[in-house]
Coordinates of C-alpha atoms in Angstrom, one line a residue:
Chain A
X1 CA 0.0 0.0 0.0
X2 CA 2.8 2.4 1.1
X3 CA 4.6 1.4 -2.1
X4 CA 1.7 2.3 -4.4
X5 CA 1.1 5.6 -2.7
X6 CA 4.7 6.5 -3.1
X7 CA 4.6 5.4 -6.8
X8 CA 1.6 7.7 -7.4
X9 CA 3.3 10.6 -5.7
X10 CA 6.4 10.1 -7.8
X11 CA 4.4 10.0 -11.0
X12 CA 2.5 13.2 -10.3
X13 CA 5.6 15.1 -9.2
X14 CA 8.4 13.9 -11.4
X15 CA 7.7 14.4 -15.1
X16 CA 10.1 12.0 -16.7
X17 CA 8.4 9.0 -15.1
X18 CA 5.4 9.7 -17.2
X19 CA 7.6 9.8 -20.3
X20 CA 9.0 6.4 -19.5
X21 CA 5.5 5.0 -18.9
X22 CA 4.4 6.1 -22.4
X23 CA 6.7 3.5 -24.0
X24 CA 5.0 0.1 -24.0
X25 CA 8.0 -2.1 -23.3
X26 CA 6.1 -5.3 -22.6
X27 CA 4.7 -5.7 -26.1
X28 CA 7.9 -5.3 -27.9
X29 CA 9.6 -7.6 -25.4
X30 CA 7.0 -10.3 -26.2
X31 CA 7.5 -9.7 -29.9
X32 CA 11.3 -10.1 -29.5
X33 CA 10.8 -13.4 -27.5
X34 CA 8.5 -14.8 -30.2
X35 CA 10.8 -13.7 -33.0
X36 CA 13.9 -15.3 -31.4
X37 CA 11.9 -18.4 -30.6
X38 CA 10.5 -18.7 -34.1
X39 CA 13.9 -18.3 -35.7
X40 CA 15.1 -21.5 -34.0
X41 CA 13.6 -24.3 -36.1
X42 CA 14.3 -27.0 -33.6
X43 CA 12.5 -25.0 -30.9
X44 CA 9.5 -24.8 -33.2
X45 CA 9.7 -28.5 -33.9
X46 CA 9.8 -29.0 -30.1
X47 CA 6.7 -26.8 -29.6
X48 CA 4.8 -28.8 -32.2
X49 CA 5.7 -32.1 -30.5
X50 CA 4.7 -30.7 -27.1
X51 CA 1.4 -29.4 -28.5
X52 CA 0.7 -32.8 -30.2
X53 CA 1.5 -34.6 -27.0
X54 CA -1.0 -32.4 -25.1
X55 CA -3.7 -33.0 -27.8
X56 CA -3.1 -36.8 -27.6
X57 CA -3.2 -36.7 -23.8
X58 CA -6.5 -34.7 -23.7
X59 CA -8.3 -36.4 -26.5
X60 CA -6.8 -39.8 -26.0
X61 CA -10.2 -41.6 -25.7
X62 CA -11.2 -40.2 -29.2
X63 CA -7.8 -41.0 -30.8
X64 CA -7.2 -44.5 -29.4
X65 CA -8.6 -47.1 -31.7
X66 CA -9.5 -49.5 -28.8
X67 CA -10.1 -49.6 -25.1
X68 CA -6.6 -49.8 -23.6
X69 CA -7.7 -51.8 -20.6
X70 CA -9.8 -54.4 -22.5
X71 CA -8.1 -57.8 -22.5
X72 CA -8.6 -60.4 -25.2
X73 CA -6.7 -63.5 -24.4
X74 CA -7.8 -65.1 -27.8
X75 CA -5.8 -62.4 -29.6
X76 CA -2.7 -62.1 -27.3
X77 CA 0.7 -61.1 -28.6
X78 CA -0.6 -60.5 -32.1
X79 CA 2.0 -59.0 -34.4
X80 CA 1.5 -55.6 -36.0
X81 CA -1.4 -55.5 -38.5
X82 CA -3.8 -53.1 -40.1
X83 CA -6.2 -53.6 -37.1
X84 CA -3.5 -53.4 -34.4
X85 CA -0.7 -51.2 -35.7
X86 CA 1.6 -52.0 -32.9
X87 CA 0.1 -55.5 -32.2
X88 CA -1.3 -56.6 -28.9
X89 CA 0.3 -57.4 -25.5
X90 CA 0.4 -60.6 -23.4
X91 CA -3.3 -60.2 -22.4
X92 CA -4.5 -59.1 -25.8
X93 CA -4.7 -55.3 -25.1
X94 CA -4.1 -53.0 -28.1
X95 CA -0.5 -51.6 -27.8
X96 CA -1.2 -48.4 -29.8
X97 CA -4.2 -47.5 -27.6
X98 CA -2.0 -48.1 -24.5
X99 CA 0.7 -45.9 -26.0
X100 CA -1.9 -43.1 -26.6
X101 CA -3.1 -43.4 -23.0
X102 CA 0.5 -43.6 -21.8
X103 CA 1.0 -40.0 -23.1
X104 CA -1.6 -38.8 -20.6
X105 CA 0.1 -40.6 -17.7
X106 CA 3.5 -39.3 -18.6
X107 CA 2.2 -35.7 -19.0
X108 CA 0.2 -35.7 -15.8
X109 CA 3.1 -37.1 -13.8
X110 CA 5.7 -34.8 -15.4
X111 CA 3.5 -31.7 -14.9
X112 CA 2.5 -32.6 -11.4
X113 CA 6.1 -33.4 -10.3
X114 CA 7.7 -30.4 -11.9
X115 CA 5.1 -28.0 -10.5
X116 CA 5.3 -29.4 -7.0
X117 CA 9.1 -29.5 -7.1
X118 CA 9.2 -26.0 -8.5
X119 CA 6.9 -24.6 -5.7
X120 CA 9.0 -26.2 -2.9
X121 CA 12.4 -25.6 -4.6
X122 CA 11.7 -22.0 -5.6
X123 CA 10.4 -21.1 -2.2
X124 CA 13.5 -22.6 -0.5
X125 CA 15.7 -20.9 -3.0
X126 CA 14.0 -17.5 -2.5
X127 CA 14.4 -17.8 1.3
X128 CA 18.1 -18.9 1.0
X129 CA 19.0 -16.2 -1.5
X130 CA 17.1 -13.4 0.3
X131 CA 18.1 -14.0 3.9
X132 CA 21.5 -15.5 3.3
X133 CA 23.5 -16.3 6.5
X134 CA 22.5 -19.4 8.5
X135 CA 19.1 -19.7 6.6
X136 CA 21.0 -20.1 3.4
X137 CA 23.5 -22.5 5.0
X138 CA 20.8 -24.8 6.4
X139 CA 18.8 -24.9 3.2
X140 CA 21.8 -25.3 0.9
X141 CA 23.3 -28.2 2.9
X142 CA 19.9 -29.9 2.8
X143 CA 19.9 -29.4 -1.0
X144 CA 23.5 -30.7 -1.2
X145 CA 22.5 -33.8 0.7
X146 CA 19.5 -34.4 -1.6
X147 CA 21.9 -34.0 -4.6
X148 CA 24.3 -36.5 -3.2
X149 CA 21.7 -39.2 -3.9
X150 CA 21.1 -39.9 -7.7
X151 CA 17.6 -38.6 -8.6
X152 CA 16.3 -41.9 -9.9
X153 CA 17.6 -43.7 -6.8
X154 CA 16.0 -41.1 -4.5
X155 CA 12.7 -41.3 -6.4
X156 CA 12.9 -45.1 -6.4
X157 CA 13.3 -45.3 -2.6
X158 CA 10.6 -42.7 -1.9
X159 CA 8.2 -44.3 -4.3
X160 CA 8.7 -47.7 -2.8
X161 CA 8.3 -46.4 0.7
X162 CA 5.1 -44.6 -0.3
X163 CA 3.9 -47.4 -2.4
X164 CA 3.7 -46.5 -6.2
X165 CA 0.7 -45.1 -8.0
X166 CA 0.4 -41.7 -9.8
X167 CA 0.2 -39.6 -6.7
X168 CA 3.2 -41.1 -5.0
X169 CA 5.3 -41.1 -8.1
X170 CA 4.6 -37.4 -8.5
X171 CA 5.8 -36.8 -4.9
X172 CA 8.9 -38.9 -5.4
X173 CA 9.9 -37.2 -8.6
X174 CA 9.0 -33.8 -7.2
X175 CA 11.5 -34.3 -4.3
X176 CA 14.2 -35.2 -6.9
X177 CA 13.4 -31.9 -8.8
X178 CA 13.7 -29.6 -5.7
X179 CA 17.6 -29.1 -5.8
X180 CA 17.7 -27.7 -9.4
X181 CA 14.9 -25.2 -8.8
X182 CA 16.2 -24.2 -5.4
X183 CA 19.8 -23.5 -6.6
X184 CA 18.7 -21.5 -9.6
X185 CA 16.2 -19.4 -7.6
X186 CA 18.8 -18.8 -4.9
X187 CA 21.3 -17.6 -7.4
X188 CA 18.8 -15.4 -9.1
X189 CA 17.5 -14.0 -5.9
X190 CA 21.0 -13.1 -4.7
X191 CA 21.5 -11.1 -7.9
X192 CA 18.1 -9.5 -8.2
X193 CA 18.1 -8.3 -4.5
X194 CA 21.0 -6.0 -5.2
X195 CA 18.8 -3.9 -7.5
X196 CA 17.9 -0.3 -6.4
X197 CA 14.1 -1.0 -6.5
X198 CA 14.6 -3.6 -3.7
X199 CA 16.5 -1.1 -1.7
X200 CA 13.8 1.5 -2.4
X201 CA 11.2 -1.0 -1.1
X202 CA 13.2 -1.7 2.0
X203 CA 13.6 2.0 2.8
X204 CA 9.9 2.5 2.4
X205 CA 9.3 -0.2 5.0
X206 CA 7.8 -2.8 2.7
X207 CA 7.7 -6.2 4.4
X208 CA 10.3 -8.9 3.5
X209 CA 7.6 -11.2 2.2
X210 CA 6.2 -8.5 -0.1
X211 CA 9.6 -7.7 -1.4
X212 CA 10.3 -11.3 -2.0
X213 CA 7.0 -12.2 -3.7
X214 CA 6.2 -8.9 -5.5
X215 CA 9.6 -7.5 -6.5
X216 CA 12.2 -10.3 -6.5
X217 CA 10.2 -13.4 -7.5
X218 CA 8.8 -12.1 -10.8
X219 CA 12.2 -10.8 -11.8
X220 CA 14.0 -14.0 -10.9
X221 CA 11.5 -16.4 -12.4
X222 CA 12.6 -16.6 -16.1
X223 CA 15.6 -18.9 -15.8
X224 CA 13.6 -21.1 -13.4
X225 CA 10.9 -21.4 -16.1
X226 CA 13.5 -22.7 -18.6
X227 CA 14.7 -25.3 -16.0
X228 CA 11.1 -26.3 -15.5
X229 CA 10.5 -26.9 -19.2
X230 CA 13.7 -29.0 -19.6
X231 CA 12.8 -30.8 -16.3
X232 CA 9.6 -32.0 -17.9
X233 CA 11.6 -34.1 -20.3
X234 CA 13.9 -35.4 -17.6
X235 CA 10.9 -36.2 -15.4
X236 CA 9.3 -38.2 -18.2
X237 CA 12.5 -40.2 -18.5
X238 CA 12.7 -40.7 -14.7
X239 CA 9.0 -41.8 -14.5
X240 CA 9.6 -44.3 -17.3
X241 CA 12.7 -45.6 -15.4
X242 CA 10.7 -46.0 -12.2
X243 CA 7.8 -47.8 -14.0
X244 CA 10.4 -50.0 -15.8
X245 CA 11.7 -51.1 -12.4
X246 CA 8.2 -51.7 -11.1
X247 CA 8.2 -48.9 -8.6
X248 CA 6.2 -46.5 -10.6
X249 CA 2.9 -46.9 -12.4
X250 CA 2.1 -50.5 -13.2
X251 CA -0.4 -52.3 -15.4
X252 CA -3.3 -52.2 -15.9
X253 CA -2.7 -48.5 -15.9
X254 CA -1.0 -47.5 -19.2
X255 CA 2.5 -46.1 -18.7
X256 CA 5.3 -46.2 -21.2
X257 CA 8.0 -47.4 -18.8
X258 CA 5.9 -50.4 -17.5
X259 CA 4.9 -51.2 -21.1
X260 CA 8.6 -51.5 -22.0
X261 CA 9.2 -53.7 -18.9
X262 CA 6.2 -56.0 -19.8
X263 CA 7.2 -56.2 -23.5
X264 CA 10.9 -57.0 -22.6
X265 CA 9.8 -60.6 -21.8
X266 CA 8.6 -61.0 -25.4
X267 CA 11.5 -59.2 -27.1
X268 CA 12.5 -62.1 -29.4
X269 CA 8.9 -62.7 -30.7
X270 CA 7.2 -59.2 -30.4
X271 CA 10.0 -56.5 -30.2
X272 CA 7.4 -53.8 -31.1
X273 CA 5.9 -54.2 -27.6
X274 CA 8.9 -52.6 -25.9
X275 CA 10.3 -50.6 -28.8
X276 CA 7.2 -48.6 -29.6
X277 CA 6.7 -47.0 -26.2
X278 CA 10.5 -46.1 -26.1
X279 CA 10.2 -44.2 -29.4
X280 CA 7.3 -42.1 -27.9
X281 CA 9.4 -41.4 -24.7
X282 CA 12.2 -40.2 -26.9
X283 CA 9.8 -38.0 -29.0
X284 CA 8.2 -36.5 -25.9
X285 CA 11.6 -35.8 -24.2
X286 CA 13.0 -34.3 -27.4
X287 CA 10.0 -32.0 -27.7
X288 CA 10.3 -30.6 -24.2
X289 CA 14.1 -30.3 -24.5
X290 CA 14.0 -28.4 -27.8
X291 CA 11.1 -26.2 -26.5
X292 CA 13.1 -25.5 -23.4
X293 CA 16.3 -24.6 -25.3
X294 CA 14.3 -22.2 -27.5
X295 CA 12.7 -20.6 -24.5
X296 CA 16.2 -20.1 -22.9
X297 CA 17.5 -18.5 -26.0
X298 CA 14.5 -16.2 -26.2
X299 CA 14.8 -15.3 -22.5
X300 CA 18.6 -15.0 -22.3
X301 CA 20.0 -13.3 -25.3
X302 CA 23.6 -13.9 -24.0
X303 CA 23.2 -17.6 -24.6
X304 CA 21.5 -17.4 -28.0
X305 CA 22.6 -20.0 -30.4
X306 CA 25.3 -21.5 -28.3
X307 CA 23.5 -24.7 -27.3
Chain B
X1 CA 44.5 -23.1 -1.4
X2 CA 44.7 -25.1 1.9
X3 CA 41.9 -23.1 3.4
X4 CA 39.8 -23.8 0.4
X5 CA 40.5 -27.6 0.6
X6 CA 39.7 -27.7 4.3
X7 CA 36.5 -25.7 3.8
X8 CA 35.3 -28.0 1.1
X9 CA 36.2 -31.1 3.2
X10 CA 34.2 -29.8 6.2
X11 CA 31.3 -29.0 3.9
X12 CA 31.5 -32.5 2.5
X13 CA 31.3 -34.0 6.0
X14 CA 28.3 -31.9 6.8
X15 CA 26.5 -33.0 3.6
X16 CA 27.3 -36.6 4.4
X17 CA 25.8 -36.3 7.9
X18 CA 22.6 -34.7 6.5
X19 CA 22.4 -37.5 3.9
X20 CA 22.8 -40.1 6.6
X21 CA 19.8 -38.5 8.4
X22 CA 17.8 -38.8 5.2
X23 CA 18.8 -42.5 4.9
X24 CA 18.0 -43.2 8.6
X25 CA 14.6 -41.5 8.3
X26 CA 13.8 -43.4 5.2
X27 CA 13.2 -46.5 7.2
X28 CA 11.6 -44.7 10.2
X29 CA 9.0 -42.9 8.2
X30 CA 7.8 -46.2 6.7
X31 CA 4.3 -46.9 7.6
X32 CA 4.2 -49.7 10.2
X33 CA 6.7 -51.2 12.6
X34 CA 10.5 -50.6 11.9
X35 CA 11.0 -54.2 13.2
X36 CA 9.6 -55.3 9.9
X37 CA 12.7 -54.0 8.3
X38 CA 14.8 -56.3 10.5
X39 CA 12.6 -59.4 10.4
X40 CA 11.0 -59.2 6.9
X41 CA 8.3 -61.7 6.1
X42 CA 8.9 -63.5 9.4
X43 CA 7.5 -60.6 11.3
X44 CA 4.0 -62.2 11.5
X45 CA 5.4 -65.3 13.2
X46 CA 6.5 -63.4 16.3
X47 CA 4.3 -62.8 19.4
X48 CA 3.8 -59.4 20.9
X49 CA 6.1 -60.1 23.8
X50 CA 8.8 -61.4 21.5
X51 CA 8.5 -58.3 19.4
X52 CA 8.7 -56.0 22.5
X53 CA 11.9 -57.9 23.6
X54 CA 13.4 -57.6 20.1
X55 CA 12.5 -53.9 20.0
X56 CA 14.5 -53.5 23.2
X57 CA 17.4 -55.6 21.8
X58 CA 17.6 -53.4 18.7
X59 CA 17.1 -50.2 20.7
X60 CA 13.9 -49.4 18.8
X61 CA 12.2 -48.4 22.1
X62 CA 14.7 -45.4 22.5
X63 CA 13.8 -41.9 21.2
X64 CA 14.5 -41.4 17.5
X65 CA 17.5 -39.2 18.1
X66 CA 19.1 -41.9 20.3
X67 CA 18.4 -44.5 17.7
X68 CA 20.0 -42.3 15.0
X69 CA 23.2 -42.0 17.1
X70 CA 23.3 -45.7 17.8
X71 CA 22.9 -46.4 14.1
X72 CA 25.6 -43.8 13.1
X73 CA 27.9 -45.3 15.7
X74 CA 27.7 -48.8 14.2
X75 CA 27.9 -47.2 10.7
X76 CA 31.2 -45.7 11.6
X77 CA 32.5 -49.1 12.8
X78 CA 31.5 -50.5 9.3
X79 CA 28.4 -52.3 10.5
X80 CA 25.6 -51.5 8.0
X81 CA 23.3 -54.3 9.3
X82 CA 22.3 -57.6 7.8
X83 CA 20.4 -58.2 4.5
X84 CA 17.0 -59.6 5.2
X85 CA 16.9 -61.6 1.9
X86 CA 20.6 -62.8 1.7
X87 CA 21.2 -63.1 5.4
X88 CA 24.7 -61.7 5.1
X89 CA 26.2 -58.5 6.4
X90 CA 25.4 -55.6 4.0
X91 CA 29.0 -54.5 4.0
X92 CA 30.0 -57.8 2.5
X93 CA 27.4 -57.4 -0.3
X94 CA 28.7 -53.9 -1.0
X95 CA 32.3 -55.1 -1.1
X96 CA 31.4 -57.8 -3.6
X97 CA 29.2 -55.7 -5.9
X98 CA 30.9 -52.3 -5.9
X99 CA 33.9 -53.4 -8.2
X100 CA 31.4 -54.6 -10.8
X101 CA 29.6 -51.2 -10.9
X102 CA 32.8 -49.3 -10.7
X103 CA 34.2 -51.3 -13.7
X104 CA 31.1 -50.3 -15.7
X105 CA 30.8 -46.7 -14.5
X106 CA 34.5 -45.8 -14.9
X107 CA 34.6 -47.1 -18.4
X108 CA 31.4 -45.3 -19.3
X109 CA 32.6 -42.1 -17.7
X110 CA 35.9 -42.3 -19.7
X111 CA 34.2 -43.0 -23.0
X112 CA 31.5 -40.3 -22.5
X113 CA 34.0 -37.7 -21.4
X114 CA 36.6 -38.3 -24.1
X115 CA 34.0 -38.6 -26.9
X116 CA 31.9 -35.8 -25.5
X117 CA 34.9 -33.4 -25.2
X118 CA 36.1 -34.3 -28.7
X119 CA 32.8 -33.9 -30.4
X120 CA 31.9 -30.7 -28.5
X121 CA 35.2 -29.1 -29.5
X122 CA 34.8 -30.2 -33.2
X123 CA 31.2 -28.8 -33.2
X124 CA 32.2 -25.5 -31.7
X125 CA 35.2 -24.8 -34.0
X126 CA 33.1 -25.9 -37.1
X127 CA 30.1 -24.0 -36.0
X128 CA 27.4 -23.8 -38.7
X129 CA 29.1 -26.4 -40.9
X130 CA 27.5 -29.9 -41.6
X131 CA 29.8 -31.6 -39.0
X132 CA 28.4 -29.2 -36.3
X133 CA 24.8 -30.0 -37.4
X134 CA 25.4 -33.8 -37.3
X135 CA 27.0 -33.6 -33.9
X136 CA 24.4 -31.2 -32.4
X137 CA 21.5 -33.2 -33.7
X138 CA 23.1 -36.4 -32.4
X139 CA 23.7 -34.9 -29.0
X140 CA 20.2 -33.5 -28.8
X141 CA 18.8 -37.0 -29.6
X142 CA 21.3 -38.7 -27.2
X143 CA 19.9 -36.9 -24.1
X144 CA 16.4 -38.0 -24.9
X145 CA 17.2 -41.7 -25.0
X146 CA 16.1 -43.8 -22.0
X147 CA 19.2 -45.9 -21.3
X148 CA 17.2 -49.0 -20.4
X149 CA 15.4 -48.9 -23.7
X150 CA 18.7 -48.4 -25.6
X151 CA 19.8 -51.6 -23.7
X152 CA 16.8 -53.5 -24.9
X153 CA 17.2 -52.3 -28.5
X154 CA 20.9 -53.2 -28.3
X155 CA 20.1 -56.7 -27.1
X156 CA 17.5 -57.2 -29.8
X157 CA 19.8 -56.1 -32.6
X158 CA 23.3 -57.4 -31.5
X159 CA 22.4 -60.5 -29.5
X160 CA 19.1 -61.8 -31.0
X161 CA 19.3 -60.6 -34.7
X162 CA 23.0 -60.5 -35.5
X163 CA 24.2 -62.9 -32.8
X164 CA 27.5 -61.0 -32.4
X165 CA 27.3 -60.5 -28.6
X166 CA 26.0 -62.3 -25.6
X167 CA 22.5 -61.3 -24.5
X168 CA 23.1 -60.5 -20.8
X169 CA 25.0 -61.4 -17.7
X170 CA 28.5 -60.7 -16.3
X171 CA 31.8 -62.5 -16.4
X172 CA 34.7 -61.4 -14.2
X173 CA 37.8 -60.3 -16.2
X174 CA 39.9 -62.7 -14.1
X175 CA 37.8 -65.7 -15.3
X176 CA 37.6 -64.9 -19.1
X177 CA 38.8 -61.5 -20.3
X178 CA 37.4 -61.8 -23.9
X179 CA 33.9 -62.8 -22.7
X180 CA 34.1 -60.0 -20.1
X181 CA 34.8 -57.4 -22.8
X182 CA 32.0 -58.8 -25.0
X183 CA 29.5 -58.6 -22.1
X184 CA 30.6 -55.1 -21.2
X185 CA 30.1 -53.5 -24.6
X186 CA 26.3 -53.2 -24.4
X187 CA 26.0 -51.9 -20.8
X188 CA 28.9 -49.5 -21.1
X189 CA 27.5 -48.1 -24.3
X190 CA 24.0 -47.6 -22.8
X191 CA 25.5 -46.0 -19.7
X192 CA 27.6 -43.6 -21.7
X193 CA 25.1 -42.4 -24.3
X194 CA 23.4 -39.8 -22.1
X195 CA 26.7 -38.6 -20.6
X196 CA 28.3 -38.3 -24.0
X197 CA 25.5 -36.3 -25.4
X198 CA 25.3 -34.0 -22.3
X199 CA 29.1 -33.5 -22.3
X200 CA 29.0 -32.7 -26.1
X201 CA 26.3 -30.1 -25.6
X202 CA 28.1 -28.6 -22.6
X203 CA 31.5 -28.5 -24.2
X204 CA 30.2 -26.9 -27.4
X205 CA 28.3 -24.3 -25.5
X206 CA 31.1 -23.3 -23.2
X207 CA 33.7 -23.3 -26.0
X208 CA 31.4 -20.9 -28.0
X209 CA 31.0 -18.7 -25.0
X210 CA 34.8 -18.6 -24.4
X211 CA 35.3 -17.9 -28.2
X212 CA 33.7 -14.5 -27.7
X213 CA 36.0 -13.4 -24.9
X214 CA 38.4 -10.5 -25.4
X215 CA 41.5 -12.6 -24.6
X216 CA 40.7 -14.9 -27.6
X217 CA 40.5 -11.8 -29.9
X218 CA 43.8 -10.7 -28.4
X219 CA 45.3 -14.2 -29.0
X220 CA 44.1 -14.0 -32.7
X221 CA 45.5 -10.5 -33.1
X222 CA 48.9 -11.7 -31.6
X223 CA 49.0 -14.0 -34.6
X224 CA 48.8 -17.3 -32.7
X225 CA 47.9 -20.4 -34.6
X226 CA 44.4 -21.8 -34.4
X227 CA 45.8 -24.9 -32.6
X228 CA 47.4 -22.9 -29.9
X229 CA 44.3 -20.7 -29.4
X230 CA 42.0 -23.7 -29.2
X231 CA 44.1 -25.9 -27.0
X232 CA 45.8 -23.4 -24.7
X233 CA 43.2 -20.6 -24.5
X234 CA 39.8 -22.0 -25.3
X235 CA 39.8 -25.6 -24.0
X236 CA 41.4 -24.8 -20.6
X237 CA 39.0 -22.0 -19.9
X238 CA 36.0 -23.7 -21.4
X239 CA 36.7 -26.8 -19.2
X240 CA 35.3 -25.3 -16.0
X241 CA 31.6 -25.9 -16.8
X242 CA 32.6 -29.2 -18.4
X243 CA 34.2 -30.4 -15.1
X244 CA 30.9 -29.6 -13.4
X245 CA 29.1 -31.8 -16.0
X246 CA 31.7 -34.5 -15.2
X247 CA 30.9 -34.3 -11.5
X248 CA 27.2 -34.6 -12.1
X249 CA 27.9 -37.6 -14.4
X250 CA 29.0 -39.8 -11.5
X251 CA 25.5 -39.3 -10.0
X252 CA 24.0 -40.1 -13.4
X253 CA 26.2 -43.2 -13.7
X254 CA 25.0 -44.6 -10.4
X255 CA 21.4 -43.8 -11.2
X256 CA 21.8 -45.2 -14.7
X257 CA 23.5 -48.3 -13.3
X258 CA 20.3 -49.3 -11.5
X259 CA 18.4 -49.5 -14.8
X260 CA 21.2 -50.8 -17.0
X261 CA 22.3 -53.5 -14.6
X262 CA 18.7 -54.6 -14.4
X263 CA 18.3 -54.8 -18.2
X264 CA 21.7 -56.7 -18.6
X265 CA 21.3 -58.7 -15.4
X266 CA 24.7 -57.5 -14.0
X267 CA 25.4 -58.3 -10.3
X268 CA 26.4 -54.7 -9.3
X269 CA 25.3 -52.1 -6.8
X270 CA 22.5 -50.9 -9.1
X271 CA 20.9 -54.4 -9.5
X272 CA 21.3 -54.9 -5.8
X273 CA 19.4 -51.7 -5.1
X274 CA 16.6 -52.5 -7.6
X275 CA 16.2 -56.0 -6.1
X276 CA 16.5 -54.6 -2.6
X277 CA 13.6 -52.2 -3.3
X278 CA 11.6 -54.9 -5.0
X279 CA 12.0 -57.3 -2.0
X280 CA 11.8 -54.5 0.6
X281 CA 15.3 -55.4 1.9
X282 CA 15.8 -52.0 3.4
X283 CA 19.2 -52.5 5.1
X284 CA 20.6 -53.3 1.7
X285 CA 18.9 -50.2 0.2
X286 CA 20.2 -48.0 3.0
X287 CA 23.7 -49.3 2.5
X288 CA 23.6 -48.8 -1.2
X289 CA 22.2 -45.2 -0.9
X290 CA 24.9 -44.3 1.7
X291 CA 27.7 -45.7 -0.5
X292 CA 26.5 -43.8 -3.5
X293 CA 26.3 -40.6 -1.4
X294 CA 29.9 -41.1 -0.2
X295 CA 31.2 -41.6 -3.7
X296 CA 29.3 -38.6 -5.1
X297 CA 30.4 -36.3 -2.3
X298 CA 34.0 -37.4 -2.7
X299 CA 33.7 -36.8 -6.5
X300 CA 32.3 -33.3 -5.9
X301 CA 35.3 -32.7 -3.7
X302 CA 37.7 -33.7 -6.5
X303 CA 35.6 -31.5 -8.9
X304 CA 36.1 -28.5 -6.5
X305 CA 39.8 -29.1 -6.4
X306 CA 39.8 -29.2 -10.2
X307 CA 38.1 -25.9 -10.3
X308 CA 40.8 -24.3 -8.1
X309 CA 43.4 -25.7 -10.5
X310 CA 41.6 -24.5 -13.6
X311 CA 40.5 -21.1 -12.3
X312 CA 43.2 -19.1 -10.5
X313 CA 40.5 -16.7 -9.3
X314 CA 39.3 -19.4 -6.9
X315 CA 42.8 -20.2 -5.7
X316 CA 43.6 -16.6 -5.0
X317 CA 40.3 -15.7 -3.3
X318 CA 41.1 -18.2 -0.5
X319 CA 44.7 -17.1 0.1

């Protein structure tokens, strides 16, 4: 409140503020972002793949040719044909339909885990970067300890302790995603808090929380967004790994990792059972990685074209 | 420099203590009785009195903090408990299985680092040319491949279809060196694909960033040859982020080993962890996680030393 009143007073008394406000910086900034992003062909390919994945995940029931849960023992382990493009699995379920439904599982888990990890990680990073001192020491040592355990192992242990299923896999993978978000937000906060507008806020008596959430967070968020996008791909890979080991999402639910695991037993006779879901994992991860790279280039001109 | 090393060492110890708390709590936040972890499936055969007595014997009736210090005490003496499934001390299992995983991981790390560095440098100095495009596309695809799936495809092509290599398993190099090498090709390749791709991307990126620095322009204007500029000025300075990637790779290698060793049925730490989790053999899982944490913290320590060697600014700031 104090901040707003002060802003108004400044606008009415100092003329040059009004001149600066006449320039619409946001619109041209957006245009620049879109232009840089659009110029990177791979980023556009990534965006197309991500959009296609979202469409498949939302409209799965309309796209899938068969019910992915319906078993048909009489037609088990059928090879690819015009009726079943990717054949059928050990209990006669249509593999293509399960791959389509698997997109939904992957996307829900990845989005859920990345968002949850980002909320916790960014909050911890904001606190560590803003307060520094012992707060930062405690938080960063916790993060270092989390990072000393490989992400997939950490998620595997947590998921097995909690007992599998979509909700628990999301929690397990979110914990694995906390360190990256926390470290990036901490570094960003430490640099953003040196700006004059933060000092101005402090001198006007704005509370720490308000400075953190209103003034630092929005200005420190962009690199975290890039990490979040790339993490979506890494989380899809990790979820597939967990499901492959049987500690993630298991049949009858359709998940790409567990489909590869179940198909592995029939590799010699029906290789498509485990190869097809792998190709889709690759596509999805490629899409998110390229989209994330494009986003980073657009948001950070310094790095443009180097990766 | 000594201050820097001591500081890093102390931080490493603190990190390990925090990690040990995580590992300890892992079993104690399990729903149900922690005694289940010790007794496994036999738990249901014990009466309530017997369970109470065992709880006293194992110190499980003490407060949590007391239990942690007891556990840490035996840990420092090298006692990691006994495996529920194999009925042998966990430390013996780790001793037997660690060399197998290290064999795999060290080879994979070497291959991914050497190839990644080479490809990254080539892509950077030939930026925009076809070789850069091929390497960049390959690296971008490489980081999207699930290593366990690459293993399955590898087995299908090279073992089932072409019959060139054995399907899966592990032979010690001391028993039969040629078979050992043949069996290692697939797992090492799968384990190094992601690292190689990540290292290539990182090397290319940091080399290109260094290429824009003023001292590189100065080096060109001094009339130095391209070889000298690339090797002496670009590679050494561009190595700093690359070393970070190498440190992180050790973590990826252990994580990847869990999956790759499962696909290729290799009796290493990774397979032990996957089986331990599957069979709820928590002492084994705790031992495995702790061992991984120790190796990763030690690696990070070495990486920090390497930073100080590569970047004089770090050395001098701690004088």
